[in-house]
Coordinates of C-alpha atoms and ligand atoms in Angstrom, one line a residue:
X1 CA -167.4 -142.7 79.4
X2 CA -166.9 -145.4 82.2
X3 CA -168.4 -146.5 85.3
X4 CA -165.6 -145.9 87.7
X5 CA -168.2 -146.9 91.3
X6 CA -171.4 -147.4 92.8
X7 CA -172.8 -145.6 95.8
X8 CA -175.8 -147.3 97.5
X9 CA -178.0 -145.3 99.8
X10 CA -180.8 -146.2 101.4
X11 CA -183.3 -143.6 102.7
X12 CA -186.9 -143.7 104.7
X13 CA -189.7 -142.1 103.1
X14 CA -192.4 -141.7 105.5
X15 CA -196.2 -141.0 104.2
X16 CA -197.7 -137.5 104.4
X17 CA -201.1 -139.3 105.4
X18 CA -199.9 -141.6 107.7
X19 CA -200.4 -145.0 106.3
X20 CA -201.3 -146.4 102.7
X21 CA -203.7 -149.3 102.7
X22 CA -204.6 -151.4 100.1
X23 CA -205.8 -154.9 99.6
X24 CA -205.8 -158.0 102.0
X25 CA -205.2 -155.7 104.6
X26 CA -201.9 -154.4 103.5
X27 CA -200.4 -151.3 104.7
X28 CA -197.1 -149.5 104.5
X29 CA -196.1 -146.1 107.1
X30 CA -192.8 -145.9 105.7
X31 CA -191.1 -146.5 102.2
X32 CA -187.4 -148.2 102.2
X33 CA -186.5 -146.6 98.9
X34 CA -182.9 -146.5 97.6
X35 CA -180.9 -144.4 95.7
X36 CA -177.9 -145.5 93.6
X37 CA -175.7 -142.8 92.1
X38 CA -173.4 -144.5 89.3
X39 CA -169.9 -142.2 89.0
X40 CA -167.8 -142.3 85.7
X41 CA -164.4 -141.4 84.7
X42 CA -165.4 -138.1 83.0
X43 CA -166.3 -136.3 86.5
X44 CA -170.7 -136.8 86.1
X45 CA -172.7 -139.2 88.7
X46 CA -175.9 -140.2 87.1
X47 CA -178.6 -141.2 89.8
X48 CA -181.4 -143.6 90.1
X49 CA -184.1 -144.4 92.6
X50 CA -186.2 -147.8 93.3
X51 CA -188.9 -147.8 96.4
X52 CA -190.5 -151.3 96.3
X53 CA -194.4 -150.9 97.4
X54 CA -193.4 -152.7 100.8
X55 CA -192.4 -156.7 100.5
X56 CA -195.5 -158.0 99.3
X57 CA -197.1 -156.3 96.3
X58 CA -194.4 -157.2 94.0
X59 CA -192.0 -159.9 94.3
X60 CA -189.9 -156.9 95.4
X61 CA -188.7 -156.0 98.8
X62 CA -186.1 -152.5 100.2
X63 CA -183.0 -154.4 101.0
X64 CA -183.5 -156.8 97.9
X65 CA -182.3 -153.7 95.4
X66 CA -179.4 -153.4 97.8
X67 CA -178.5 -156.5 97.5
X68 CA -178.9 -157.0 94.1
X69 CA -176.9 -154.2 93.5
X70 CA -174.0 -155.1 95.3
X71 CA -174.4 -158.6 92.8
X72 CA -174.4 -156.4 89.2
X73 CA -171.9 -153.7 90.4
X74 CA -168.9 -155.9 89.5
X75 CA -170.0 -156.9 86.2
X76 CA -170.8 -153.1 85.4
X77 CA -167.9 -151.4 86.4
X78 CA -165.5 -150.0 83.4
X79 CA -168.5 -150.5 80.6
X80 CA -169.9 -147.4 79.3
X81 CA -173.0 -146.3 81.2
X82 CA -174.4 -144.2 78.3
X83 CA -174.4 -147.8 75.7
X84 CA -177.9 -148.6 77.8
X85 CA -178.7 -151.9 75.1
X86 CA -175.1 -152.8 76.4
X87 CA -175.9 -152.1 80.0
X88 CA -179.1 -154.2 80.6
X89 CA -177.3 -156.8 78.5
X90 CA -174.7 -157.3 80.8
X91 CA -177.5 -157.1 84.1
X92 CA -179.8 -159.6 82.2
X93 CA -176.7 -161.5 81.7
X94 CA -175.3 -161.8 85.6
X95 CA -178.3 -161.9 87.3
X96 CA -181.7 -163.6 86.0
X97 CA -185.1 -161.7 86.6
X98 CA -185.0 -159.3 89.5
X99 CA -186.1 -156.1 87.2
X100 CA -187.0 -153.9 90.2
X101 CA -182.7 -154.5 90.9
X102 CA -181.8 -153.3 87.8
X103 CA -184.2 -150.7 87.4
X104 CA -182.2 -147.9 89.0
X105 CA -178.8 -148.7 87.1
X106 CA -180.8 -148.6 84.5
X107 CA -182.8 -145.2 85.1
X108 CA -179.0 -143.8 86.2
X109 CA -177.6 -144.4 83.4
X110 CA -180.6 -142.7 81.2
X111 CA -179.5 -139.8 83.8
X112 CA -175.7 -140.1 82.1
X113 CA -177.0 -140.2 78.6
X114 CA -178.7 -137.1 79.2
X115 CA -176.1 -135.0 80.7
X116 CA -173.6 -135.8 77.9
X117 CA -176.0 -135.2 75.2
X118 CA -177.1 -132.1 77.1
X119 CA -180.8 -133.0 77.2
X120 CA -183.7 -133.9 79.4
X121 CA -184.3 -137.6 79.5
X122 CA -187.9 -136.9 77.9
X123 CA -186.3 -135.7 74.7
X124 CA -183.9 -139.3 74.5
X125 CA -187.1 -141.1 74.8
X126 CA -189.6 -139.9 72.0
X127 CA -189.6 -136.6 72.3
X128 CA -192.3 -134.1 74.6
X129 CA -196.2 -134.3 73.8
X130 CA -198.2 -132.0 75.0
X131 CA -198.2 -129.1 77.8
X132 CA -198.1 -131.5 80.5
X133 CA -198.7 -135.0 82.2
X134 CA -202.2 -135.6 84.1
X135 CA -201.8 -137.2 87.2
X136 CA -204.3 -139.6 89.7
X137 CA -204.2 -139.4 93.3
X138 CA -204.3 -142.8 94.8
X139 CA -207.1 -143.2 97.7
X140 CA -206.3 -145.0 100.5
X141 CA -208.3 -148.2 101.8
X142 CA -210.5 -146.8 104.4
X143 CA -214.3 -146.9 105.1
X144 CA -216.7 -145.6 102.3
X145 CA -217.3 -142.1 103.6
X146 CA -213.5 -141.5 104.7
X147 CA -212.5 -142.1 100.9
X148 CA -215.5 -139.8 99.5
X149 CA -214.2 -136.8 101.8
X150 CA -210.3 -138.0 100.3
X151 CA -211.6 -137.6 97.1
X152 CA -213.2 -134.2 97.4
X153 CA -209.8 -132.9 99.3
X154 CA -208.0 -134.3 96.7
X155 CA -210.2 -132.5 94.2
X156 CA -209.2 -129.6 95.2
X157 CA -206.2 -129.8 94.8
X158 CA -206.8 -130.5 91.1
X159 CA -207.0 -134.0 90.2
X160 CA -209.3 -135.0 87.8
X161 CA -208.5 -139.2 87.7
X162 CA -208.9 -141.3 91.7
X163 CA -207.9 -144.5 92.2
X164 CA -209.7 -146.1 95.0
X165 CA -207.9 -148.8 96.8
X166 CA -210.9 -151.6 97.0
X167 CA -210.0 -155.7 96.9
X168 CA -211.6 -155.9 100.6
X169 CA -214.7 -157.2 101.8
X170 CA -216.9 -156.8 98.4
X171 CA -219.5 -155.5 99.8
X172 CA -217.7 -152.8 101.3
X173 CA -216.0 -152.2 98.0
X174 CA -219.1 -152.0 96.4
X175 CA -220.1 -149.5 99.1
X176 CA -216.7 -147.8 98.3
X177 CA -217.5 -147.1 94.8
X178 CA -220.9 -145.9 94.6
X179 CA -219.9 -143.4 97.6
X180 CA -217.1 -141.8 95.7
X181 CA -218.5 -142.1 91.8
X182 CA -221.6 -140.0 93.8
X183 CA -219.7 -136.9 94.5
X184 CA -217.4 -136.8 91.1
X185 CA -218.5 -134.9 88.1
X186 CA -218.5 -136.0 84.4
X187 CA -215.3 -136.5 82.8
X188 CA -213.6 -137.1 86.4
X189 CA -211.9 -140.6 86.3
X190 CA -212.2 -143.3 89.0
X191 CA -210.6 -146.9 88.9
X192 CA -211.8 -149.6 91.1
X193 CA -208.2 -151.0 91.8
X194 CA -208.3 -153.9 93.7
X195 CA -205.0 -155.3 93.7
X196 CA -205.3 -158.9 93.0
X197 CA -207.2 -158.8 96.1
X198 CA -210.6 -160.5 94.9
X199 CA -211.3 -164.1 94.2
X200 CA -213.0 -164.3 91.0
X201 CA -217.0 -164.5 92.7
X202 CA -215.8 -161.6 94.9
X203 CA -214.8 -160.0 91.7
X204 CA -217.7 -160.8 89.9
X205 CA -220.3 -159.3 92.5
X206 CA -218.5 -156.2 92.8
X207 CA -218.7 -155.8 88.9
X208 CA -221.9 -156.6 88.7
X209 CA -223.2 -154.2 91.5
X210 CA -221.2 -151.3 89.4
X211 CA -222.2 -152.2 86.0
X212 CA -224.6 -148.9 85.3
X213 CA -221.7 -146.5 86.8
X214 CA -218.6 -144.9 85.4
X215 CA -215.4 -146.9 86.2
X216 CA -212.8 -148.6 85.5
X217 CA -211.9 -152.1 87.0
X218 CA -208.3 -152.6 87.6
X219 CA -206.3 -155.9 88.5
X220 CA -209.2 -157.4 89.7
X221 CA -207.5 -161.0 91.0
X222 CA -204.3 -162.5 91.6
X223 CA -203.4 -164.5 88.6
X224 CA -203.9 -163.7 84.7
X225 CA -206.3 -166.2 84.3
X226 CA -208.9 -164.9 86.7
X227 CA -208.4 -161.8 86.2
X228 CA -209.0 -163.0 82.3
X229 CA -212.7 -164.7 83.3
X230 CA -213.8 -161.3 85.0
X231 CA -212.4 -159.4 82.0
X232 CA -215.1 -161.5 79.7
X233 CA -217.7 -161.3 82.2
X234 CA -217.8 -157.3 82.7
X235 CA -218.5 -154.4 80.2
X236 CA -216.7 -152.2 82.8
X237 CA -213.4 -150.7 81.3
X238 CA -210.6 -153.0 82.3
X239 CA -207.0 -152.4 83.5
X240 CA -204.2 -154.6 84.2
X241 CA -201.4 -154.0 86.2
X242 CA -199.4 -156.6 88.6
X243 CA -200.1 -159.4 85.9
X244 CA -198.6 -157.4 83.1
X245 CA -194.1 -157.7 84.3
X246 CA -192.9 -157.6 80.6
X247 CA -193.2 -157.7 76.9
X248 CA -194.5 -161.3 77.0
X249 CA -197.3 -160.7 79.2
X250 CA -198.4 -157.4 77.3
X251 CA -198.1 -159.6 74.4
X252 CA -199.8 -162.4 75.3
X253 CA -202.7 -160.1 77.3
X254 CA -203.0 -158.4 74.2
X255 CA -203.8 -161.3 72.0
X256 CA -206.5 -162.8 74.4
X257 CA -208.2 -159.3 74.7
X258 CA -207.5 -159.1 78.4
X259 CA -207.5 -156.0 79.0
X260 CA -208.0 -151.8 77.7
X261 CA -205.2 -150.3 79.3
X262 CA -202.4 -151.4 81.3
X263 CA -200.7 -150.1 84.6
X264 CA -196.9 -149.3 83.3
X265 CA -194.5 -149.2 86.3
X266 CA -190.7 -148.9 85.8
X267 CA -189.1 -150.6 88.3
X268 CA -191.5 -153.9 87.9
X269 CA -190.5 -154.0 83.9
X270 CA -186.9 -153.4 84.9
X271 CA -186.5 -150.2 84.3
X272 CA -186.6 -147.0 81.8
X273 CA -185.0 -148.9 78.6
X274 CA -187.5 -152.4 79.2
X275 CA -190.4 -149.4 80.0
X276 CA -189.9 -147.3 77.2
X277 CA -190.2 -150.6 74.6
X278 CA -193.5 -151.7 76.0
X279 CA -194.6 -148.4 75.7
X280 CA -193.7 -148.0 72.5
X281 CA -195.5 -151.1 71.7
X282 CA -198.6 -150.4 73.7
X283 CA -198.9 -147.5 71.4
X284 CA -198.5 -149.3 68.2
X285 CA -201.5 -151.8 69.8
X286 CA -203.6 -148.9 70.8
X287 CA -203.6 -149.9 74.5
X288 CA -203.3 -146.6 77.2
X289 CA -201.3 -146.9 80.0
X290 CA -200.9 -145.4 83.7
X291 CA -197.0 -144.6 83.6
X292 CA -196.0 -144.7 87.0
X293 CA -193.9 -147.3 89.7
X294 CA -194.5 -148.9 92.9
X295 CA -193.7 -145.9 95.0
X296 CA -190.9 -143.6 94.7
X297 CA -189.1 -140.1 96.1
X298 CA -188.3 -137.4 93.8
X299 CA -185.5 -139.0 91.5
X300 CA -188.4 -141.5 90.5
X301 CA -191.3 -138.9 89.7
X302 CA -188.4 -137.1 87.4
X303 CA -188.5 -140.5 86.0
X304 CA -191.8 -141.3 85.5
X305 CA -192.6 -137.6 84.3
X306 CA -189.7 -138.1 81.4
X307 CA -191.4 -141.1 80.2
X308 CA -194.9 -140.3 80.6
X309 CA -194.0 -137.2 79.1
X310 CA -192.9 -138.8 75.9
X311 CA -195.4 -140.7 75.5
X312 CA -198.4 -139.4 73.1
X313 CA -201.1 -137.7 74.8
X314 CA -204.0 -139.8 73.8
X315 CA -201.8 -142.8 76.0
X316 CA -201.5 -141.3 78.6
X317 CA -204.0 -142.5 80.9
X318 CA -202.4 -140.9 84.3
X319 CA -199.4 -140.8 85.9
X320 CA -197.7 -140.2 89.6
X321 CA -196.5 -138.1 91.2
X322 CA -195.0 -139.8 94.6
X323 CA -192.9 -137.0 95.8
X324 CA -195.9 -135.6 96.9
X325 CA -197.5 -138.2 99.1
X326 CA -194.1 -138.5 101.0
X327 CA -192.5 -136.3 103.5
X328 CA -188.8 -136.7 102.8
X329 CA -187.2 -135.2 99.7
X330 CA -184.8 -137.1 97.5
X331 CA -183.3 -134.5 95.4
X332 CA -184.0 -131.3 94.7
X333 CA -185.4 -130.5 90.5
X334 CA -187.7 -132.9 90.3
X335 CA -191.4 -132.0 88.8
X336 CA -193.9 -130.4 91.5
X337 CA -197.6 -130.9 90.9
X338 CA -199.1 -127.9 89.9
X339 CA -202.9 -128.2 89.9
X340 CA -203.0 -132.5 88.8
X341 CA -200.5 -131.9 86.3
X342 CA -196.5 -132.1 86.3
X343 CA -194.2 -131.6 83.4
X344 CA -191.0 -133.3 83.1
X345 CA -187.8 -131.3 83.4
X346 CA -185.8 -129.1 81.1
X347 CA -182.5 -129.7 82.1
X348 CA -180.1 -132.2 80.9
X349 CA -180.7 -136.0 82.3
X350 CA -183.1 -136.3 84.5
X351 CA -182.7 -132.8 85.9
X352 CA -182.4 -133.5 89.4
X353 CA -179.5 -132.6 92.3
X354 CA -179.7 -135.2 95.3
X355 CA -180.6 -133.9 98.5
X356 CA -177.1 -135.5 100.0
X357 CA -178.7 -134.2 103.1
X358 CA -181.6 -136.5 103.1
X359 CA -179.6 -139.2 102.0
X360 CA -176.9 -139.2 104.3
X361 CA -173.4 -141.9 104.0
X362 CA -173.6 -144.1 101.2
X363 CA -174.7 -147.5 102.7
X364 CA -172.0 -149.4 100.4
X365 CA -169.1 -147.9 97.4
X366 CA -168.7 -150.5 95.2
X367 CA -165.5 -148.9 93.0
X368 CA -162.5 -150.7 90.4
X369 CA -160.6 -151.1 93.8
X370 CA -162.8 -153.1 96.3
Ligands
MG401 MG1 -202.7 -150.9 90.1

């Protein structure tokens, strides 16, 4: 099998509720997420999907994965898309860092794997665990109240796990938290995520006012080494998430205690292959993750839904699923939450069809002849 061309499109995914909010007073109305579909010489496309969380949560922005990809294309056509060691190789090779780039070659390519070997994606990775993958609903930065009657919709609609958007005023955050840990039941989940958005005495109050209730702390500041003093300064469960880009991170998290769980997100790790070894490793460590990415359409909840999915239960701390905050449909197959759970597909590869309609003209074709 060969890579015979690349074709880039870019599409808009606009939010079911409106706006997302999170710390510092950041927001995003509308995703720029892109899909890359890799053709080969045997007739199959294999299709991946990267949606940044706007330009400045990661150092990550929409037209950077276009970009990018128009850089690696050239170096990747003729190899053999379903050698994946090969693959990210050759990207690591051509173009230093940029994971979130390579992350949907990467996650395409999985996609070819599959379809020749005639299985789902999940079953390349590990194998399937379990009935199917709990997911969190993400809550919006908004005033206490509003995010307590988000909860309780949400609820109802079966999730069991919240993750509260905080890393604002601390006081406010602290109001945040008590308000929605009031109205959830034992055994319902809620992370205090605040994004890097605290400094460390912010971080520090907002612990402290929280220390007798049930919840996790997540990402509290912006580098490693804050977040590390309010790690050892709280008996609060603790998650990291933006500080954690790769195996020597994990590893070097790991051996300074730093955290109980981490925040696993393909396209910041570089994609499925990079995701699936720190996974593996995080289960060897005993350290639970959140399998998820930045944002994402269909093609990147199939994603997230084959990994999470092979991952052992007890690791699984949540997962994603993005297709349903968004409005616009990426492909057709992907998982559909059913009552805070998805399961990954059965079909081979990822098991999705593109939704060409939705996707429109390829933005660039990067093939042997151009
Ligand atoms: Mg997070």
């Amino acid at each position: 099998m060969k890579i015979t061309a690349f074709n880039v499109y870019q599409v808009d995914l606009p939010l079911k509720e409106g706006r997302y909010s999170w710390a510092d007073g950041k927001y995003v109305d509308v995703f720029d997420c892109t899909v890359v579909e890799i053709e080969t010489d045997e007739g199959v496309s294999g299709y991946g999907e990267v949606c940044p969380l706007g330009p400045f949560y990661l150092p990550a922005y929409g037209p950077g994965v276009r970009t990018g990809i128009s850089e690696l294309a050239p170096h990747l056509i003729g190899a053999d898309p379903s050698e994946i060691g090969k693959i990210n190789l050759i990207m690591d090779a051509a173009l230093l860092g940029h994971p979130y780039v390579k992350s949907g070659i990467d996650m395409a390519c999985w996609d070819l794997l599959g379809k020749r070997a005639g299985l789902p994606v999940c079953d390349l990775l590990g194998g399937r665990h379990g009935e199917s993958v709990a997911l969190y609903r993400a809550i919006s930065q908004q005033a206490p109240e509003a995010m307590a009657k988000n909860i309780a919709g949400y609820r109802d609609e079966g999730y069991t796990k919240f993750q509260l958007k905080v890393g604002g005023d601390a006081d406010d955050d602290i109001a945040r938290i008590h308000a929605t840990r009031k109205i959830l039941d034992r055994g319902e989940i809620l992370i205090a995520d605040a994004n890097t958005g605290w400094l460390m005495h912010e971080a520090a109050r907002v612990a402290d006012a929280v220390a007798k209730l049930d919840v996790y702390i997540e990402q509290p500041c912006k580098s490693y080494e804050e977040s590390l003093t309010i790690r050892r300064r709280t008996a609060r469960p603790f998650i990291l998430d933006e500080n954690i880009d790769g195996l020597q991170a994990l590893l070097r998290a790991h051996g300074d205690g730093a955290m109980d769980a981490i925040n696993l997100k393909i396209s910041k790790v570089g994609g499925l292959t990079k995701a699936r070894q720190i996974r593996d490793l995080c289960v060897s460590l005993g350290i639970a993750m959140t399998i998820e990415d930045s944002w994402g359409g269909d093609i990147i909840t199939a994603a997230i839904a084959h990994l999470a999915h092979s991952t052992p239960e007890r690791f699984r701390f949540s997962s994603t699923d993005f297709n349903s905050y968004v409005t616009v449909q990426t492909a057709t197959g992907a998982p559909k939450r059913k009552n805070g759970y998805m399961k990954a597909g059965t079909a081979p590869g990822l098991g999705i069809v593109p939704d060409f309609d939705s996707l429109g003209a390829p933005t660039a074709r990067y093939s042997q002849s151009n």
